[in-house]
XYZ file of C-alpha atoms in Angstrom:
715
model
C 233.964 84.598 317.066
C 232.612 83.775 313.649
C 229.023 84.221 314.796
C 229.813 87.564 316.384
C 231.448 88.818 313.226
C 228.493 87.672 311.182
C 226.092 89.479 313.536
C 228.205 92.652 313.278
C 228.046 92.483 309.476
C 224.281 91.968 309.536
C 223.914 94.942 311.867
C 226.038 97.108 309.576
C 223.940 96.080 306.590
C 220.779 96.883 308.517
C 222.125 100.315 309.469
C 223.027 100.987 305.834
C 219.526 100.027 304.722
C 218.082 102.192 307.487
C 220.267 105.122 306.425
C 219.170 104.727 302.809
C 215.585 104.627 303.960
C 216.101 107.793 306.014
C 217.651 109.584 303.029
C 214.856 108.447 300.728
C 212.274 109.539 303.293
C 214.005 112.909 303.700
C 214.112 113.379 299.922
C 210.422 112.522 299.614
C 209.638 114.872 302.471
C 211.511 117.707 300.760
C 209.740 116.996 297.456
C 206.386 116.935 299.206
C 207.227 120.151 301.045
C 208.187 121.809 297.760
C 204.949 120.664 296.160
C 203.013 122.023 299.128
C 204.733 125.376 298.769
C 204.045 125.530 295.035
C 200.397 124.647 295.574
C 200.087 127.060 298.509
C 198.677 124.174 300.541
C 199.391 121.960 303.563
C 197.900 119.064 305.490
C 197.200 118.147 309.089
C 196.416 115.043 311.132
C 194.752 114.684 314.503
C 194.980 111.425 316.413
C 192.372 110.916 319.141
C 192.782 108.222 321.783
C 190.647 107.538 324.784
C 192.170 110.334 326.773
C 194.515 112.175 324.464
C 194.468 114.183 321.231
C 197.536 114.985 319.142
C 197.426 117.534 316.256
C 200.189 117.434 313.642
C 200.755 120.151 310.955
C 202.859 119.836 307.824
C 205.537 122.447 307.071
C 203.428 123.734 304.164
C 200.442 124.335 306.433
C 202.650 126.226 308.883
C 203.925 128.377 306.005
C 200.533 129.449 304.685
C 199.276 130.046 308.242
C 202.286 132.261 308.958
C 203.618 130.052 311.779
C 207.128 128.860 312.284
C 207.479 125.279 311.131
C 206.626 122.882 313.958
C 205.042 119.485 313.897
C 203.008 119.667 317.105
C 200.234 122.294 317.210
C 197.648 122.831 319.916
C 193.970 122.916 318.919
C 193.614 126.425 320.319
C 196.511 127.675 318.210
C 195.196 125.798 315.181
C 191.990 127.858 315.346
C 193.536 131.124 316.520
C 193.729 132.738 313.067
C 190.151 132.024 311.934
C 188.126 135.250 311.798
C 185.334 135.188 314.417
C 182.590 135.676 311.820
C 183.827 132.600 309.897
C 184.180 130.161 312.807
C 180.613 128.930 312.311
C 181.810 127.364 309.047
C 184.195 125.154 311.029
C 181.482 123.999 313.468
C 180.667 120.719 311.676
C 184.349 119.891 311.401
C 184.955 120.533 315.080
C 182.046 118.324 316.139
C 182.019 115.563 313.532
C 185.405 115.907 311.893
C 183.716 115.882 308.497
C 183.586 118.788 306.060
C 183.850 119.393 302.324
C 185.316 122.439 300.581
C 184.865 124.765 303.502
C 186.164 128.280 302.967
C 187.057 130.753 305.676
C 189.319 133.710 306.311
C 192.563 133.396 308.264
C 194.468 136.244 309.878
C 198.212 135.567 309.844
C 200.402 136.740 312.729
C 201.600 139.664 310.560
C 197.980 140.858 310.247
C 197.389 139.830 306.625
C 194.029 138.158 306.019
C 194.023 135.220 303.600
C 191.252 132.997 302.229
C 191.600 129.259 302.995
C 189.810 126.198 301.625
C 189.737 123.051 303.813
C 188.678 119.459 303.193
C 188.572 116.911 306.048
C 188.191 113.139 306.400
C 187.808 110.993 309.553
C 188.692 107.318 309.833
C 188.557 104.891 312.760
C 191.571 102.753 313.651
C 191.775 99.581 315.696
C 191.862 99.904 319.437
C 189.551 102.943 319.546
C 192.063 105.297 317.917
C 190.397 107.947 315.694
C 192.424 109.669 312.976
C 191.261 112.890 311.288
C 193.087 114.236 308.243
C 192.680 117.408 306.267
C 194.121 119.457 303.436
C 194.160 123.256 303.563
C 194.851 125.413 300.514
C 195.440 129.181 300.320
C 192.847 130.388 297.733
C 193.316 134.128 298.241
C 194.326 134.705 294.615
C 191.202 132.887 293.429
C 189.071 135.274 295.469
C 190.989 138.288 294.223
C 190.637 137.118 290.620
C 186.927 136.560 291.127
C 186.607 140.041 292.631
C 188.440 141.561 289.678
C 186.172 139.703 287.271
C 183.111 140.953 289.147
C 184.456 144.509 288.989
C 185.121 144.149 285.279
C 181.658 142.752 284.698
C 180.123 145.614 286.688
C 182.186 148.056 284.608
C 181.048 146.429 281.374
C 177.452 146.476 282.566
C 177.701 150.177 283.452
C 179.093 150.936 279.991
C 176.470 148.760 278.349
C 173.676 150.571 280.171
C 174.981 154.004 279.134
C 175.411 153.512 275.382
C 172.425 153.774 272.997
C 172.594 150.135 271.945
C 173.929 146.778 273.059
C 177.458 145.410 273.321
C 178.422 141.835 272.672
C 181.193 139.258 272.552
C 180.918 136.748 269.733
C 182.994 133.713 268.815
C 183.099 132.554 265.204
C 184.226 128.925 265.235
C 186.267 127.226 262.477
C 183.153 125.371 261.282
C 181.374 128.695 260.731
C 179.075 128.421 263.742
C 178.690 131.283 266.207
C 178.361 131.590 269.949
C 177.666 134.628 272.101
C 179.425 134.414 275.476
C 178.105 137.871 276.346
C 175.417 140.279 275.174
C 174.102 143.222 277.180
C 170.502 143.621 278.313
C 169.801 146.380 275.775
C 169.496 143.693 273.082
C 165.926 143.186 274.262
C 165.017 146.839 273.734
C 166.785 147.115 270.382
C 165.974 143.715 268.858
C 163.019 142.440 270.872
C 164.827 139.271 271.993
C 166.090 138.357 275.458
C 169.702 137.874 276.511
C 168.974 134.252 277.330
C 167.444 133.506 273.930
C 170.286 135.179 272.032
C 172.924 133.242 273.952
C 171.074 129.982 273.298
C 170.264 130.736 269.652
C 172.562 133.200 267.870
C 170.306 133.069 264.790
C 167.685 134.976 266.790
C 169.429 138.251 265.948
C 169.405 137.546 262.215
C 165.683 136.787 262.132
C 164.860 140.476 262.580
C 167.168 141.633 259.769
C 165.278 142.511 256.590
C 165.693 139.691 254.043
C 166.966 142.188 251.457
C 169.862 143.178 253.739
C 170.732 139.783 255.235
C 173.017 138.533 252.392
C 174.971 141.794 252.484
C 175.319 141.550 256.271
C 176.633 137.981 256.043
C 179.087 138.841 253.264
C 180.358 141.810 255.242
C 180.887 139.684 258.353
C 182.577 136.955 256.311
C 185.092 139.440 254.867
C 185.855 140.784 258.317
C 186.420 137.286 259.741
C 188.730 136.363 256.856
C 190.795 139.561 257.012
C 190.522 140.264 260.785
C 189.917 143.911 259.911
C 187.536 146.040 262.000
C 183.940 145.327 261.052
C 181.416 148.074 260.318
C 178.058 147.390 258.711
C 174.769 149.269 258.345
C 171.554 147.343 257.736
C 167.802 147.436 258.346
C 165.847 145.466 260.927
C 162.223 144.962 261.853
C 161.894 146.512 265.309
C 159.674 145.039 268.058
C 157.005 147.685 267.281
C 156.899 146.619 263.620
C 158.810 149.639 262.304
C 161.803 149.325 260.005
C 164.895 150.709 261.732
C 168.491 151.236 260.654
C 171.184 149.586 262.776
C 174.953 149.882 262.679
C 177.240 147.250 264.175
C 180.986 147.623 264.710
C 183.465 145.124 266.106
C 187.166 144.472 266.622
C 188.352 140.969 265.719
C 191.219 138.798 266.906
C 192.230 135.234 266.079
C 192.486 132.677 268.889
C 194.966 129.800 268.941
C 192.210 127.225 268.357
C 191.159 128.857 265.081
C 188.259 130.719 266.650
C 187.789 134.413 265.804
C 186.807 136.490 268.834
C 184.763 139.636 268.235
C 184.079 142.480 270.672
C 181.556 144.964 269.356
C 178.426 147.036 269.727
C 175.215 147.648 267.803
C 173.344 150.960 267.827
C 170.227 152.390 266.202
C 171.136 154.986 263.546
C 167.640 155.546 262.152
C 167.509 159.216 263.161
C 170.905 159.846 261.618
C 169.821 158.144 258.400
C 166.638 160.186 258.242
C 168.581 163.406 258.834
C 171.000 162.511 256.061
C 168.113 161.699 253.720
C 166.422 164.998 254.519
C 169.603 166.950 253.878
C 170.041 165.028 250.640
C 166.464 165.774 249.600
C 166.831 169.481 250.312
C 170.217 169.741 248.643
C 169.830 167.444 245.650
C 166.178 167.390 244.615
C 163.954 170.002 243.056
C 161.157 171.057 245.400
C 158.539 171.421 242.642
C 159.074 168.309 240.521
C 160.941 166.104 243.039
C 163.455 165.427 240.262
C 167.213 165.485 240.850
C 168.439 169.062 240.651
C 171.499 170.484 238.948
C 173.838 169.489 241.779
C 172.811 165.845 241.752
C 172.796 165.728 237.962
C 176.386 166.961 237.822
C 177.441 164.270 240.242
C 175.632 161.502 238.356
C 176.969 162.756 235.050
C 180.513 162.645 236.408
C 179.989 159.054 237.523
C 178.394 158.130 234.216
C 181.321 159.533 232.234
C 183.792 157.503 234.291
C 181.643 154.378 233.966
C 181.366 154.753 230.183
C 185.134 155.039 229.844
C 185.661 152.032 232.078
C 183.037 149.827 230.395
C 183.719 150.979 226.810
C 180.119 152.057 226.323
C 178.515 155.283 225.212
C 176.150 157.519 227.101
C 173.936 160.373 225.970
C 173.018 163.731 227.432
C 169.749 165.321 226.273
C 169.185 168.990 227.072
C 165.457 169.863 226.902
C 164.002 173.374 226.862
C 160.250 174.036 226.705
C 159.355 176.290 223.801
C 157.547 179.535 224.654
C 157.266 178.652 228.324
C 157.626 182.312 229.266
C 154.455 183.102 227.347
C 152.519 180.607 229.479
C 153.816 182.161 232.684
C 153.033 185.669 231.475
C 149.496 184.861 230.323
C 148.236 182.228 232.764
C 150.494 182.856 235.740
C 153.240 180.997 237.514
C 150.858 178.504 239.111
C 149.920 177.208 235.668
C 153.592 177.195 234.740
C 154.388 175.093 237.790
C 151.619 172.636 236.912
C 153.036 172.260 233.411
C 156.556 171.694 234.740
C 155.296 168.995 237.113
C 153.429 167.205 234.325
C 156.418 167.464 231.971
C 158.622 165.939 234.679
C 156.215 163.017 235.147
C 156.059 162.325 231.398
C 159.830 162.423 231.027
C 160.316 159.978 233.900
C 157.707 157.660 232.409
C 159.409 157.676 229.007
C 162.881 156.487 230.021
C 164.316 153.516 231.881
C 164.399 153.428 235.656
C 168.200 153.452 235.559
C 168.293 156.712 233.563
C 168.284 160.150 235.175
C 165.763 162.911 234.531
C 166.770 166.177 236.210
C 165.386 169.678 236.360
C 168.267 171.892 235.385
C 166.533 175.159 236.170
C 163.505 177.150 235.011
C 161.964 175.303 232.068
C 165.116 173.289 231.339
C 165.364 169.549 231.878
C 168.248 167.153 231.298
C 167.991 163.429 230.593
C 171.058 161.251 231.171
C 171.096 157.896 229.355
C 173.637 155.211 230.284
C 174.664 151.927 228.709
C 174.362 152.720 225.002
C 176.134 150.664 222.372
C 179.930 150.541 222.132
C 179.761 151.574 218.482
C 179.280 155.292 217.925
C 176.804 154.900 215.037
C 174.543 152.494 216.909
C 174.747 154.609 220.076
C 173.629 157.622 218.025
C 170.620 155.659 216.720
C 169.676 154.611 220.270
C 169.971 158.157 221.625
C 167.926 159.572 218.751
C 165.169 157.028 219.430
C 164.951 158.335 223.007
C 164.780 161.934 221.753
C 161.957 161.096 219.342
C 160.056 159.302 222.116
C 160.395 162.353 224.359
C 159.215 164.663 221.588
C 156.120 162.534 221.039
C 155.220 162.317 224.721
C 155.606 166.072 225.240
C 153.584 166.929 222.137
C 150.457 165.421 223.641
C 148.109 167.974 225.242
C 148.457 168.880 228.920
C 145.469 169.623 231.118
C 145.874 172.813 233.106
C 142.961 173.974 235.266
C 140.538 171.977 233.161
C 141.839 173.366 229.880
C 144.031 171.684 227.276
C 147.424 173.253 226.703
C 150.031 172.320 224.125
C 153.739 172.648 224.739
C 156.668 171.629 222.581
C 160.312 170.963 223.443
C 163.616 171.725 221.779
C 166.156 168.973 222.467
C 169.932 169.000 222.106
C 171.909 165.754 222.272
C 175.537 164.887 222.774
C 177.193 161.504 223.151
C 180.078 160.649 225.427
C 182.309 157.618 225.735
C 186.046 157.147 225.285
C 186.751 160.805 224.588
C 187.836 162.507 227.781
C 185.368 165.330 228.299
C 184.503 167.253 231.428
C 180.983 167.443 232.799
C 180.847 171.165 232.030
C 181.908 170.589 228.452
C 179.278 167.918 227.904
C 176.588 170.237 229.214
C 177.855 173.022 226.972
C 177.721 170.717 223.967
C 174.173 169.604 224.741
C 173.177 173.218 225.374
C 174.688 174.314 222.057
C 172.813 171.535 220.278
C 169.562 172.573 221.985
C 169.959 176.132 220.697
C 170.550 174.681 217.241
C 167.211 172.861 217.486
C 165.508 176.117 218.458
C 167.180 177.817 215.506
C 165.865 175.013 213.294
C 162.270 175.898 214.148
C 161.766 174.364 217.618
C 159.909 171.160 218.521
C 162.791 169.119 217.149
C 166.143 167.671 218.159
C 169.733 168.203 217.084
C 173.007 166.427 217.851
C 176.066 168.369 218.814
C 178.209 168.919 215.755
C 181.900 169.819 215.614
C 180.849 172.820 213.574
C 179.456 174.291 216.777
C 182.914 174.399 218.252
C 184.071 177.932 217.760
C 183.952 178.311 221.505
C 186.112 175.226 221.831
C 188.701 176.707 219.496
C 188.808 179.742 221.728
C 189.354 177.370 224.640
C 192.368 175.821 222.914
C 193.806 179.252 222.292
C 193.320 180.137 225.937
C 195.111 176.958 227.008
C 198.213 178.038 225.081
C 197.996 181.489 226.648
C 197.592 179.980 230.110
C 200.708 177.854 229.721
C 202.682 180.911 228.667
C 201.188 182.965 231.478
C 202.351 180.412 234.035
C 205.835 180.473 232.557
C 205.910 184.289 232.552
C 204.439 184.654 236.035
C 201.341 186.528 234.875
C 199.149 184.735 237.416
C 199.001 186.077 240.955
C 196.764 186.098 244.019
C 194.200 188.552 245.272
C 193.035 188.221 248.852
C 189.453 188.364 250.124
C 189.015 188.983 253.858
C 187.234 186.603 256.238
C 185.662 188.580 259.093
C 183.651 188.024 262.233
C 180.322 189.618 263.101
C 182.081 192.786 264.294
C 183.974 193.122 261.040
C 187.333 192.106 262.491
C 189.521 190.415 259.887
C 190.627 186.930 260.976
C 192.168 185.812 257.734
C 191.963 185.905 253.971
C 191.364 183.544 251.083
C 193.956 183.546 248.291
C 192.219 183.639 244.894
C 194.058 183.203 241.599
C 193.942 186.075 239.106
C 195.209 186.398 235.520
C 196.034 189.651 233.782
C 196.354 188.778 230.071
C 198.732 191.112 228.187
C 196.173 191.568 225.380
C 192.774 190.634 226.819
C 193.307 192.158 230.241
C 191.793 190.561 233.325
C 190.399 187.077 232.613
C 187.726 185.696 234.915
C 188.697 182.721 237.085
C 185.465 181.115 235.863
C 187.193 180.831 232.490
C 190.737 179.806 233.290
C 190.300 177.695 236.467
C 188.108 175.024 234.764
C 190.542 175.071 231.845
C 193.460 174.556 234.209
C 191.593 171.645 235.826
C 190.929 169.985 232.480
C 194.460 170.376 231.149
C 196.413 169.566 234.296
C 197.778 173.110 234.504
C 196.060 173.345 237.869
C 199.105 171.567 239.338
C 201.729 174.267 238.613
C 199.105 176.987 239.128
C 198.116 175.598 242.529
C 201.740 175.279 243.621
C 202.444 178.854 242.512
C 199.512 180.280 244.488
C 200.380 178.156 247.549
C 204.005 179.285 247.552
C 202.984 182.917 247.151
C 200.546 182.622 250.060
C 203.235 181.140 252.324
C 205.650 183.922 251.403
C 202.932 186.458 252.260
C 202.392 184.753 255.640
C 206.067 185.239 256.428
C 205.861 188.948 255.563
C 202.751 189.374 257.690
C 204.280 187.492 260.618
C 206.826 190.282 261.045
C 204.084 192.840 261.774
C 202.058 192.692 264.988
C 198.857 193.885 263.296
C 198.972 191.141 260.648
C 200.742 188.295 262.456
C 197.417 186.722 263.488
C 196.074 186.369 259.952
C 195.533 183.013 258.301
C 195.542 182.432 254.558
C 193.211 179.884 252.983
C 194.357 178.353 249.700
C 192.064 176.370 247.398
C 193.347 172.907 246.505
C 191.770 171.040 243.607
C 190.974 167.328 243.791
C 193.522 166.644 241.059
C 196.191 168.559 242.949
C 195.418 166.918 246.296
C 195.446 163.380 244.881
C 199.107 163.622 243.921
C 200.951 160.973 245.898
C 203.546 163.486 247.091
C 201.128 166.365 247.730
C 201.712 166.420 251.496
C 205.479 166.400 250.938
C 205.130 169.318 248.490
C 203.243 171.416 251.035
C 205.705 170.631 253.825
C 208.616 171.507 251.528
C 207.057 174.872 250.630
C 206.493 175.614 254.323
C 210.120 174.709 255.000
C 211.439 176.779 252.079
C 209.459 179.898 252.969
C 209.560 179.609 256.765
C 205.781 180.091 257.021
C 204.097 178.854 260.187
C 201.870 175.841 259.341
C 199.142 176.917 261.766
C 198.540 180.061 259.671
C 197.896 178.035 256.522
C 194.483 176.546 255.753
C 193.855 174.334 252.748
C 190.353 174.431 251.261
C 189.170 171.131 249.760
C 185.999 170.267 247.849
C 183.576 167.393 248.357
C 184.629 165.891 245.026
C 187.618 164.450 246.898
C 185.236 162.020 248.601
C 184.321 160.402 245.281
C 187.786 158.916 245.089
C 190.197 157.258 247.469
C 188.833 158.265 250.876
C 191.554 156.344 252.721
C 194.298 158.170 250.805
C 192.546 161.494 251.355
C 192.385 160.983 255.118
C 196.029 159.837 255.246
C 197.296 162.956 253.413
C 195.167 165.234 255.545
C 196.354 163.650 258.778
C 200.005 163.947 257.722
C 199.597 167.684 257.140
C 197.375 168.048 260.202
C 200.156 166.669 262.392
C 202.411 169.421 261.038
C 199.839 172.050 262.058
C 198.117 172.769 258.738
C 194.352 173.425 258.960
C 191.615 172.200 256.613
C 188.290 173.594 255.421
C 185.650 171.872 253.286
C 184.748 174.426 250.611
C 181.320 174.897 248.998
C 179.818 172.461 251.495
C 176.472 171.079 250.351
C 177.085 171.383 246.615
C 178.679 167.956 246.264
C 177.297 164.508 246.901
C 179.444 163.210 249.705
C 178.335 160.756 252.366
C 177.898 162.298 255.807
C 179.513 159.147 257.183
C 182.761 160.227 255.490
C 182.541 163.731 256.964
C 183.253 162.394 260.466
C 186.443 160.751 259.245
C 188.037 163.888 257.802
C 190.298 165.890 260.159
C 188.546 169.167 259.306
C 188.592 172.481 261.129
C 185.994 174.371 259.151
C 183.021 174.150 256.776
C 182.334 176.851 254.184
C 178.702 177.348 253.164
C 178.467 177.772 249.396
C 177.478 181.203 248.113
C 174.617 179.576 246.177
C 172.816 178.831 249.443
C 173.630 182.230 250.972
C 172.411 184.161 247.906
C 168.796 182.991 248.240
C 168.739 182.279 251.960
C 166.078 184.976 252.517
C 163.797 183.943 249.646
C 164.239 180.196 249.209
C 163.004 178.053 252.130
C 165.091 175.101 250.941
C 168.301 177.133 250.987
C 167.428 178.550 254.407
C 166.802 175.042 255.741
C 170.090 173.806 254.301
C 172.024 176.695 255.893
C 170.459 176.019 259.295
C 171.160 172.297 258.958
C 174.802 172.857 258.004
C 175.306 175.221 260.962
C 173.776 172.663 263.343
C 175.834 169.853 261.826
C 179.059 171.860 262.140
C 178.259 172.687 265.750
C 177.740 168.994 266.554
C 181.095 168.167 264.924
C 182.870 171.077 266.665
C 183.735 172.787 263.369
C 183.793 176.508 262.638
C 181.725 177.821 259.729
C 182.389 180.541 257.152
C 179.462 181.729 255.025
C 180.615 182.695 251.530
C 179.034 185.254 249.221
C 177.556 187.518 251.918
C 176.484 190.660 250.074
C 173.685 192.216 252.128
C 173.108 193.215 255.715
C 169.948 191.090 255.711
C 171.889 187.975 254.761
C 174.385 188.757 257.520
C 171.597 189.147 260.076
C 170.059 185.778 259.137
C 173.405 184.016 259.363
C 174.278 185.605 262.712
C 170.845 184.711 264.081
C 171.453 181.038 263.344
C 174.925 180.857 264.833
C 177.338 181.610 261.992
C 180.425 183.386 263.341
C 182.575 184.154 260.270
C 181.717 185.622 256.889
C 183.186 186.306 253.478
C 181.721 188.335 250.636
C 181.404 191.688 248.903
C 179.692 193.137 251.982
C 183.093 193.065 253.691
C 185.500 193.279 250.787
C 186.217 192.049 247.286
C 189.287 190.000 246.396
C 191.953 192.703 246.228
C 195.739 193.091 246.071
C 197.566 192.605 249.343
C 198.044 196.333 249.803
C 194.290 196.944 249.822
C 193.821 194.195 252.424
C 196.438 195.811 254.639
C 194.679 199.149 254.207
C 191.453 197.471 255.335
C 193.271 196.257 258.433
C 194.418 199.808 259.104
C 190.797 200.893 258.832
C 189.777 198.236 261.356
C 192.429 199.480 263.703
């Protein structure tokens, strides 16, 4: 009895151990099954004996094959889902039981085709039993991902082949080194180096950059990498044909978690654009006879010099030079001799000053020399400027050779200094001009400094400033409107132009009071007054079908536009008056581009979103970069009347007008030609694609009633 009880206890213990083993095995099986499911994989075993073969599939393999879970699978069923065209891949496995990373397509019972990867191993057991084992994994997503990557690469390649340059992906590593995971084939055409070489040696691209531009390029890239701001840089390279070309590269940057900066960008050749810009600059800013800077460029440089002198606490000097009795030479020997003299005078002036100074032809026989960087002390600066004047007198007193004959010419020179005193460019030129006339009055062939005693005109200016302030307070300033018409004479809009009717002096020219308003800051209330009046007029016109289509253009000065709240002011006036924003067009000048371009664009875009239009007035008279022009949300360019006036007689002006019209067309901007006074000018402009015009040929600036009468006449 005792032995039986002991045997029963041993049996119970054995059953308990067996049960624990079953549970552990079941748990491991479930874990393994879960892992199979997560890995989208399964395994199989085939046991071959002398006369029998047994094939076993795991639950995971049944799942990815689309079968119900069953342990025993026939060989025929095991191969039933393999696509016929892929069965050759399984041939070695079927015959030898050995295969490595075989891939094939499998059609599930529901019709879905999946990609499978299989690896097999065979091992011999004792007694002639052969065991084959294999793992099968569903790799459909890998194939889909690879297909998507191929599609993306094809897309990138198609883009790369269609742009006029090459695209690239660059990694800037924390140690400062670079790698190029991708660069398009066009790098060979643009830089003369192969894709393979560039990817192996990123310095290959830099070797073609001109040494003078390489430090700037590296600094520019370094700033972009530090700030992660978009990178734009223009630089020169030595092209494969030996020519110097201009390139522009742009890239977007993003920081990676490992400290690497990833760049996606493109590089294009901008040589033609650079040459076009240089040609426009040459036509617009240089004198055709002497190749000196002309009046337009001088005014720009003088403005910059004045600001620089104030900032650096230095003085500058302006020398106004007029050739004595030049008219007599033209009258006696002819204009050809006069032109020869002017060219030789220009060469001598340039050779007598520093390279950093400016010698400009102001017009006719007038030249201007701009000297920067004089002493901080007024007395010493005066001595330095006078030394330059004496040197110029001496060099111009030497004989000139004209057509084999010696000719003597003398200059009269007026000087004025500038520094901490806030003076406008126009006022400096007036001072130098006044001083030049004093030197002529003193007997010519000499020089004179501007003296406060010459300032009667300036006293009159002060008196006018007082009157202008009172006029603004009394509402004496108002707007006249000049029509803007198309080629058929239909009025599309008007430009609002400020007018002043002085109670004692009568009508005062805008050429007098507008510059004064600019200098004194009175342009701010004046500009607001004209803008509000124009918006009120738009509301009145909107109520009449024959005038509802009209737009009104209002001039906005740089000082007015740069107010921080300028956009808010305009929007408030539109709200107060009820004028429709789309009927209002603000005319800006290129001088805005000398300042904060980012702020300018931001204000313009804020108003543009509200519907307000923009025109760039007097286009071509400033010194703005054409690169900035693309950034401005403009609707229209206005060709300055100075170009239109001589468009039929001056080849340079004609070329500039044609260039501006072509440029506007490429930027999808409308163009208005200002100052059209003759039918011949109109015909030239129409011939070259100008569609809208403004000038005395169509109407002077008149009161609103006269404009409405003109509309009645059109009707």
